[in-house]
mmCIF file of C-alpha atoms in Angstrom:
data_model
loop_
_atom_site.group_PDB
_atom_site.id
_atom_site.type_symbol
_atom_site.label_atom_id
_atom_site.label_comp_id
_atom_site.label_asym_id
_atom_site.label_seq_id
_atom_site.Cartn_x
_atom_site.Cartn_y
_atom_site.Cartn_z
ATOM 1 C CA ILE A 1 6.385 -29.175 31.568
ATOM 2 C CA PRO A 2 6.733 -28.819 34.947
ATOM 3 C CA LEU A 3 9.964 -30.498 36.724
ATOM 4 C CA VAL A 4 9.072 -31.439 40.070
ATOM 5 C CA ASN A 5 11.117 -31.869 43.169
ATOM 6 C CA LYS A 6 10.720 -31.292 46.971
ATOM 7 C CA SER A 7 12.898 -28.325 47.426
ATOM 8 C CA SER A 8 12.412 -25.902 44.397
ATOM 9 C CA SER A 9 9.763 -24.677 42.064
ATOM 10 C CA GLU A 10 12.162 -23.948 39.410
ATOM 11 C CA ILE A 11 14.977 -26.163 37.831
ATOM 12 C CA GLY A 12 17.268 -25.028 35.200
ATOM 13 C CA VAL A 13 17.387 -27.167 31.967
ATOM 14 C CA ASN A 14 20.858 -27.815 30.496
ATOM 15 C CA SER A 15 20.443 -30.668 28.151
ATOM 16 C CA LEU A 16 17.757 -32.352 26.077
ATOM 17 C CA ILE A 17 18.197 -35.600 24.178
ATOM 18 C CA GLU A 18 15.898 -38.181 22.387
ATOM 19 C CA ARG A 19 17.154 -41.651 22.515
ATOM 20 C CA LYS A 20 16.637 -44.292 19.869
ATOM 21 C CA SER A 21 14.119 -45.876 21.984
ATOM 22 C CA GLY A 22 12.092 -42.659 21.475
ATOM 23 C CA GLU A 23 12.632 -41.727 25.376
ATOM 24 C CA VAL A 24 13.261 -37.784 25.930
ATOM 25 C CA LEU A 25 15.655 -37.318 28.537
ATOM 26 C CA VAL A 26 16.325 -33.825 30.408
ATOM 27 C CA GLY A 27 19.597 -32.941 32.081
ATOM 28 C CA THR A 28 19.086 -30.193 34.744
ATOM 29 C CA SER A 29 21.096 -27.729 36.882
ATOM 30 C CA GLY A 30 21.478 -29.033 40.318
ATOM 31 C CA MET A 31 18.536 -31.724 40.057
ATOM 32 C CA GLY A 32 19.982 -34.707 38.076
ATOM 33 C CA LEU A 33 18.089 -36.471 35.149
ATOM 34 C CA TYR A 34 14.508 -36.481 34.310
ATOM 35 C CA SER A 35 12.727 -38.581 31.706
ATOM 36 C CA VAL A 36 9.528 -37.038 29.905
ATOM 37 C CA HIS A 37 6.436 -39.352 29.481
ATOM 38 C CA TYR A 38 3.384 -38.549 27.268
ATOM 39 C CA LYS A 39 0.301 -40.614 28.263
ATOM 40 C CA ASP A 40 -3.465 -39.826 27.928
ATOM 41 C CA ASN A 41 -2.793 -36.569 26.175
ATOM 42 C CA ARG A 42 -0.682 -35.630 29.092
ATOM 43 C CA VAL A 43 2.927 -34.843 29.210
ATOM 44 C CA SER A 44 4.912 -35.000 32.599
ATOM 45 C CA ALA A 45 8.561 -35.379 33.545
ATOM 46 C CA VAL A 46 9.801 -38.017 36.105
ATOM 47 C CA HIS A 47 13.045 -37.864 38.019
ATOM 48 C CA LYS A 48 15.249 -40.896 37.053
ATOM 49 C CA ASN A 49 16.409 -42.443 40.283
ATOM 50 C CA TYR A 50 19.833 -43.860 39.210
ATOM 51 C CA SER A 51 21.868 -44.483 42.283
ATOM 52 C CA PHE A 52 25.061 -43.525 40.847
ATOM 53 C CA ILE A 53 23.951 -40.004 40.029
ATOM 54 C CA LYS A 54 23.815 -37.822 42.928
ATOM 55 C CA LEU A 55 20.421 -36.036 43.565
ATOM 56 C CA ASP A 56 22.004 -32.610 43.447
ATOM 57 C CA ASN A 57 24.082 -33.166 40.271
ATOM 58 C CA THR A 58 24.223 -30.766 37.378
ATOM 59 C CA ILE A 59 23.914 -32.604 33.852
ATOM 60 C CA SER A 60 25.853 -30.667 31.680
ATOM 61 C CA PHE A 61 25.314 -32.471 28.387
ATOM 62 C CA LEU A 62 23.721 -35.761 27.204
ATOM 63 C CA HIS A 63 24.751 -38.067 24.262
ATOM 64 C CA GLU A 64 23.777 -41.612 23.013
ATOM 65 C CA ASP A 65 26.653 -43.250 21.025
ATOM 66 C CA LYS A 66 26.209 -45.680 18.035
ATOM 67 C CA ALA A 67 26.537 -48.491 20.506
ATOM 68 C CA GLY A 68 23.367 -47.403 22.559
ATOM 69 C CA ASN A 69 25.326 -46.239 25.371
ATOM 70 C CA LEU A 70 23.957 -42.949 27.259
ATOM 71 C CA TRP A 71 27.044 -40.546 28.111
ATOM 72 C CA ILE A 72 25.951 -38.379 30.915
ATOM 73 C CA VAL A 73 28.482 -35.239 31.499
ATOM 74 C CA THR A 74 27.966 -34.043 35.019
ATOM 75 C CA SER A 75 29.648 -31.065 36.852
ATOM 76 C CA ASN A 76 30.917 -32.873 39.745
ATOM 77 C CA GLN A 77 30.994 -36.693 39.084
ATOM 78 C CA GLY A 78 32.906 -36.617 35.852
ATOM 79 C CA VAL A 79 31.504 -38.489 32.782
ATOM 80 C CA ILE A 80 29.119 -41.399 33.408
ATOM 81 C CA ARG A 81 28.609 -43.981 30.632
ATOM 82 C CA LEU A 82 25.527 -46.185 31.028
ATOM 83 C CA ASN A 83 24.917 -49.241 28.693
ATOM 84 C CA LYS A 84 21.942 -51.177 27.502
ATOM 85 C CA ASN A 85 21.922 -53.235 30.590
ATOM 86 C CA ASN A 86 22.248 -50.125 33.118
ATOM 87 C CA ARG A 87 25.625 -51.155 34.011
ATOM 88 C CA TYR A 88 27.680 -47.828 34.421
ATOM 89 C CA ASN A 89 31.420 -46.526 34.440
ATOM 90 C CA VAL A 90 32.636 -43.238 35.701
ATOM 91 C CA PHE A 91 35.465 -41.458 33.809
ATOM 92 C CA ALA A 92 37.257 -38.500 35.121
ATOM 93 C CA ILE A 93 39.586 -36.125 33.522
ATOM 94 C CA ASN A 94 42.860 -35.166 35.883
ATOM 95 C CA LYS A 95 41.533 -36.858 38.801
ATOM 96 C CA MET A 96 38.424 -34.475 38.800
ATOM 97 C CA THR A 97 40.106 -31.224 39.665
ATOM 98 C CA LYS A 98 37.576 -28.512 40.500
ATOM 99 C CA ASP A 99 38.717 -26.361 37.812
ATOM 100 C CA VAL A 100 37.669 -28.765 34.909
ATOM 101 C CA ILE A 101 34.864 -27.402 32.969
ATOM 102 C CA TYR A 102 33.105 -30.028 30.602
ATOM 103 C CA ASN A 103 31.435 -27.974 27.654
ATOM 104 C CA ASP A 104 30.285 -30.333 24.993
ATOM 105 C CA ILE A 105 30.746 -34.218 23.542
ATOM 106 C CA CYS A 106 30.343 -35.456 20.421
ATOM 107 C CA GLU A 107 30.960 -38.781 18.327
ATOM 108 C CA ASP A 108 32.769 -39.462 14.781
ATOM 109 C CA ALA A 109 32.110 -41.916 12.423
ATOM 110 C CA ARG A 110 34.394 -44.607 13.779
ATOM 111 C CA GLY A 111 32.761 -44.337 17.154
ATOM 112 C CA ASN A 112 35.024 -42.241 18.916
ATOM 113 C CA VAL A 113 33.549 -40.210 21.648
ATOM 114 C CA TYR A 114 35.114 -36.615 22.001
ATOM 115 C CA LEU A 115 34.931 -34.433 25.076
ATOM 116 C CA GLY A 116 35.548 -30.744 25.137
ATOM 117 C CA ILE A 117 36.891 -29.029 27.916
ATOM 118 C CA LEU A 118 37.362 -25.534 28.811
ATOM 119 C CA ASN A 119 41.046 -24.527 29.111
ATOM 120 C CA GLU A 120 41.988 -28.383 29.116
ATOM 121 C CA GLY A 121 41.568 -29.109 25.609
ATOM 122 C CA LEU A 122 40.260 -31.985 23.662
ATOM 123 C CA TYR A 123 39.974 -35.721 25.071
ATOM 124 C CA VAL A 124 38.850 -38.760 23.413
ATOM 125 C CA PHE A 125 37.433 -42.160 24.232
ATOM 126 C CA ARG A 126 37.943 -44.922 21.800
ATOM 127 C CA PRO A 127 35.942 -47.950 21.352
ATOM 128 C CA ASN A 128 37.131 -50.871 23.444
ATOM 129 C CA SER A 129 39.307 -48.490 25.615
ATOM 130 C CA SER A 130 39.033 -48.008 29.373
ATOM 131 C CA CYS A 131 39.412 -44.222 29.633
ATOM 132 C CA PHE A 132 39.585 -40.803 28.046
ATOM 133 C CA VAL A 133 43.070 -39.591 26.661
ATOM 134 C CA SER A 134 44.021 -36.356 25.152
ATOM 135 C CA ALA A 135 43.410 -36.061 21.556
ATOM 136 C CA ILE A 136 45.587 -33.232 20.884
ATOM 137 C CA THR A 137 49.462 -32.285 21.577
ATOM 138 C CA SER A 138 50.278 -30.440 24.759
ATOM 139 C CA SER A 139 50.961 -27.325 23.002
ATOM 140 C CA GLN A 140 47.288 -27.142 22.077
ATOM 141 C CA SER A 141 46.042 -28.143 25.312
ATOM 142 C CA ASP A 142 44.912 -24.678 26.331
ATOM 143 C CA ILE A 143 42.478 -24.067 23.972
ATOM 144 C CA ALA A 144 39.427 -22.898 25.379
ATOM 145 C CA ILE A 145 36.911 -25.209 23.706
ATOM 146 C CA SER A 146 33.331 -24.573 24.110
ATOM 147 C CA ALA A 147 31.428 -26.556 21.655
ATOM 148 C CA LEU A 148 31.807 -29.594 19.342
ATOM 149 C CA SER A 149 30.309 -30.903 15.965
ATOM 150 C CA VAL A 150 31.368 -33.379 13.766
ATOM 151 C CA ALA A 151 31.742 -31.873 10.223
ATOM 152 C CA ASN A 152 32.689 -35.000 8.123
ATOM 153 C CA ASN A 153 34.379 -38.621 8.270
ATOM 154 C CA HIS A 154 37.729 -36.905 9.424
ATOM 155 C CA GLU A 155 36.990 -33.453 10.700
ATOM 156 C CA ILE A 156 35.473 -31.926 13.701
ATOM 157 C CA TYR A 157 34.460 -28.593 14.077
ATOM 158 C CA VAL A 158 35.786 -27.146 17.281
ATOM 159 C CA GLY A 159 34.136 -23.872 18.676
ATOM 160 C CA THR A 160 36.269 -21.870 21.109
ATOM 161 C CA ASP A 161 35.555 -19.230 23.346
ATOM 162 C CA ASN A 162 37.333 -16.182 22.332
ATOM 163 C CA GLU A 163 39.136 -17.929 19.320
ATOM 164 C CA GLY A 164 36.569 -18.507 16.789
ATOM 165 C CA LEU A 165 36.082 -21.796 14.860
ATOM 166 C CA LYS A 166 38.979 -24.545 14.766
ATOM 167 C CA ILE A 167 39.342 -27.780 12.891
ATOM 168 C CA TYR A 168 40.444 -31.017 14.477
ATOM 169 C CA ASP A 169 41.792 -33.457 12.225
ATOM 170 C CA THR A 170 41.098 -36.842 13.535
ATOM 171 C CA VAL A 171 43.879 -38.421 11.224
ATOM 172 C CA THR A 172 46.500 -35.962 12.300
ATOM 173 C CA GLY A 173 45.583 -34.906 15.700
ATOM 174 C CA ARG A 174 45.959 -31.385 15.037
ATOM 175 C CA ILE A 175 43.687 -28.413 15.498
ATOM 176 C CA THR A 176 43.955 -25.340 12.733
ATOM 177 C CA ASP A 177 42.045 -22.456 11.982
ATOM 178 C CA SER A 178 38.963 -22.967 10.036
ATOM 179 C CA GLY A 179 39.758 -20.065 7.495
ATOM 180 C CA ILE A 180 35.985 -18.709 7.976
ATOM 181 C CA ASN A 181 36.183 -15.101 7.724
ATOM 182 C CA PRO A 182 32.941 -13.029 7.871
ATOM 183 C CA THR A 183 33.476 -9.367 6.788
ATOM 184 C CA THR A 184 31.162 -7.860 9.360
ATOM 185 C CA PHE A 185 33.013 -8.787 12.574
ATOM 186 C CA ASP A 186 36.537 -10.164 13.644
ATOM 187 C CA PHE A 187 35.279 -13.904 13.835
ATOM 188 C CA GLY A 188 38.891 -14.886 14.834
ATOM 189 C CA LYS A 189 37.794 -13.457 18.448
ATOM 190 C CA ALA A 190 34.237 -14.954 18.431
ATOM 191 C CA LYS A 191 32.664 -17.041 21.481
ATOM 192 C CA ILE A 192 30.885 -19.761 19.634
ATOM 193 C CA HIS A 193 28.604 -21.388 22.421
ATOM 194 C CA SER A 194 26.537 -23.738 20.183
ATOM 195 C CA MET A 195 26.904 -25.584 17.109
ATOM 196 C CA ILE A 196 24.329 -27.781 14.943
ATOM 197 C CA LYS A 197 24.626 -29.497 11.628
ATOM 198 C CA ASP A 198 21.327 -29.948 9.768
ATOM 199 C CA ARG A 199 20.159 -32.504 7.424
ATOM 200 C CA GLN A 200 21.412 -30.767 4.571
ATOM 201 C CA GLY A 201 24.681 -30.380 5.700
ATOM 202 C CA ASN A 202 24.649 -26.732 6.573
ATOM 203 C CA PHE A 203 25.957 -25.551 10.055
ATOM 204 C CA TRP A 204 24.585 -23.112 12.525
ATOM 205 C CA LEU A 205 26.747 -21.458 14.907
ATOM 206 C CA GLY A 206 25.355 -19.800 18.036
ATOM 207 C CA LEU A 207 27.805 -16.840 18.782
ATOM 208 C CA TYR A 208 27.857 -14.908 22.137
ATOM 209 C CA GLN A 209 26.566 -11.278 21.609
ATOM 210 C CA LYS A 210 27.087 -11.790 17.843
ATOM 211 C CA GLY A 211 23.712 -13.875 16.805
ATOM 212 C CA VAL A 212 23.746 -16.896 14.550
ATOM 213 C CA LEU A 213 26.426 -17.758 11.605
ATOM 214 C CA PHE A 214 25.055 -19.884 8.785
ATOM 215 C CA LEU A 215 27.512 -21.969 7.099
ATOM 216 C CA PRO A 216 25.831 -23.264 3.999
ATOM 217 C CA VAL A 217 26.924 -26.760 2.418
ATOM 218 C CA ASN A 218 28.718 -26.384 -0.857
ATOM 219 C CA THR A 219 26.203 -27.190 -3.176
ATOM 220 C CA ASN A 220 28.174 -26.161 -6.505
ATOM 221 C CA LYS A 221 31.768 -26.281 -7.923
ATOM 222 C CA PHE A 222 31.972 -22.498 -8.427
ATOM 223 C CA ASN A 223 33.393 -20.706 -5.303
ATOM 224 C CA TYR A 224 33.923 -16.899 -4.870
ATOM 225 C CA ILE A 225 37.187 -15.853 -3.079
ATOM 226 C CA GLY A 226 37.871 -12.014 -2.346
ATOM 227 C CA TYR A 227 37.041 -9.453 0.648
ATOM 228 C CA LYS A 228 33.407 -10.776 0.910
ATOM 229 C CA SER A 229 34.404 -14.519 1.476
ATOM 230 C CA VAL A 230 33.132 -16.364 4.522
ATOM 231 C CA ALA A 231 35.719 -18.813 4.136
ATOM 232 C CA LYS A 232 39.487 -19.109 3.046
ATOM 233 C CA ASN A 233 39.543 -15.516 2.027
ATOM 234 C CA MET A 234 43.125 -15.229 0.734
ATOM 235 C CA ILE A 235 42.810 -12.343 -1.797
ATOM 236 C CA GLY A 236 41.162 -9.747 0.165
ATOM 237 C CA SER A 237 40.657 -6.466 -2.029
ATOM 238 C CA ASN A 238 43.786 -6.754 -4.243
ATOM 239 C CA ALA A 239 43.160 -6.086 -7.740
ATOM 240 C CA VAL A 240 43.121 -9.415 -9.662
ATOM 241 C CA MET A 241 44.608 -8.701 -12.957
ATOM 242 C CA SER A 242 44.937 -12.245 -14.662
ATOM 243 C CA ILE A 243 43.966 -15.834 -14.114
ATOM 244 C CA HIS A 244 45.676 -19.003 -15.422
ATOM 245 C CA LYS A 245 44.842 -22.464 -15.331
ATOM 246 C CA ASP A 246 47.768 -24.936 -14.481
ATOM 247 C CA HIS A 247 48.362 -28.701 -15.897
#
């Protein structure tokens, strides 16, 4: 699908989203936002001429929340929220310093929108609030967040750049290690660039120079704990001599 513009024949694609209305939006690198149209068996992409988005802006991420608002994460205009009536608000983190790198956005079951920022930590925008605020303590704000994905009602998977997978507890506001421990490489130093949860609840993690890590949903009550464990390896290769059941 060609993305047509006046100055260049090649436009990088950063983000894709299908809205609840069926509209497909494309966030580009340096050329703003496009909408994909299908008519008469032909597919085309048309530039969205929003006055509040600079024509040369890079759209890093797109997200439609439960209320139907479109969140547009840009490289040099902060985060833009567009509601159903095409009214918009612009939100900035740390007064839009040049060092701010927005890496991902997600939404939990309560409608809280989370924003992961490289070397700035995790921020949250709660319903009926007016700005993003830090979702974690200052001691954890230097975590290099590279990807976000909602795990369940109170946990968010936090992919990091060089620290593997973390888990954010939305109740306590703390980030802890995931306990994931593949035996083939040091996952604690992994760079997670992308995460997705499929319809069965399985997670797929895209790792820099390490391929794809598959985390299956727990479908049975019997779990293996040992040196080949993927998660919560507390026994390692130690010899198990006895097993006891408590009350």
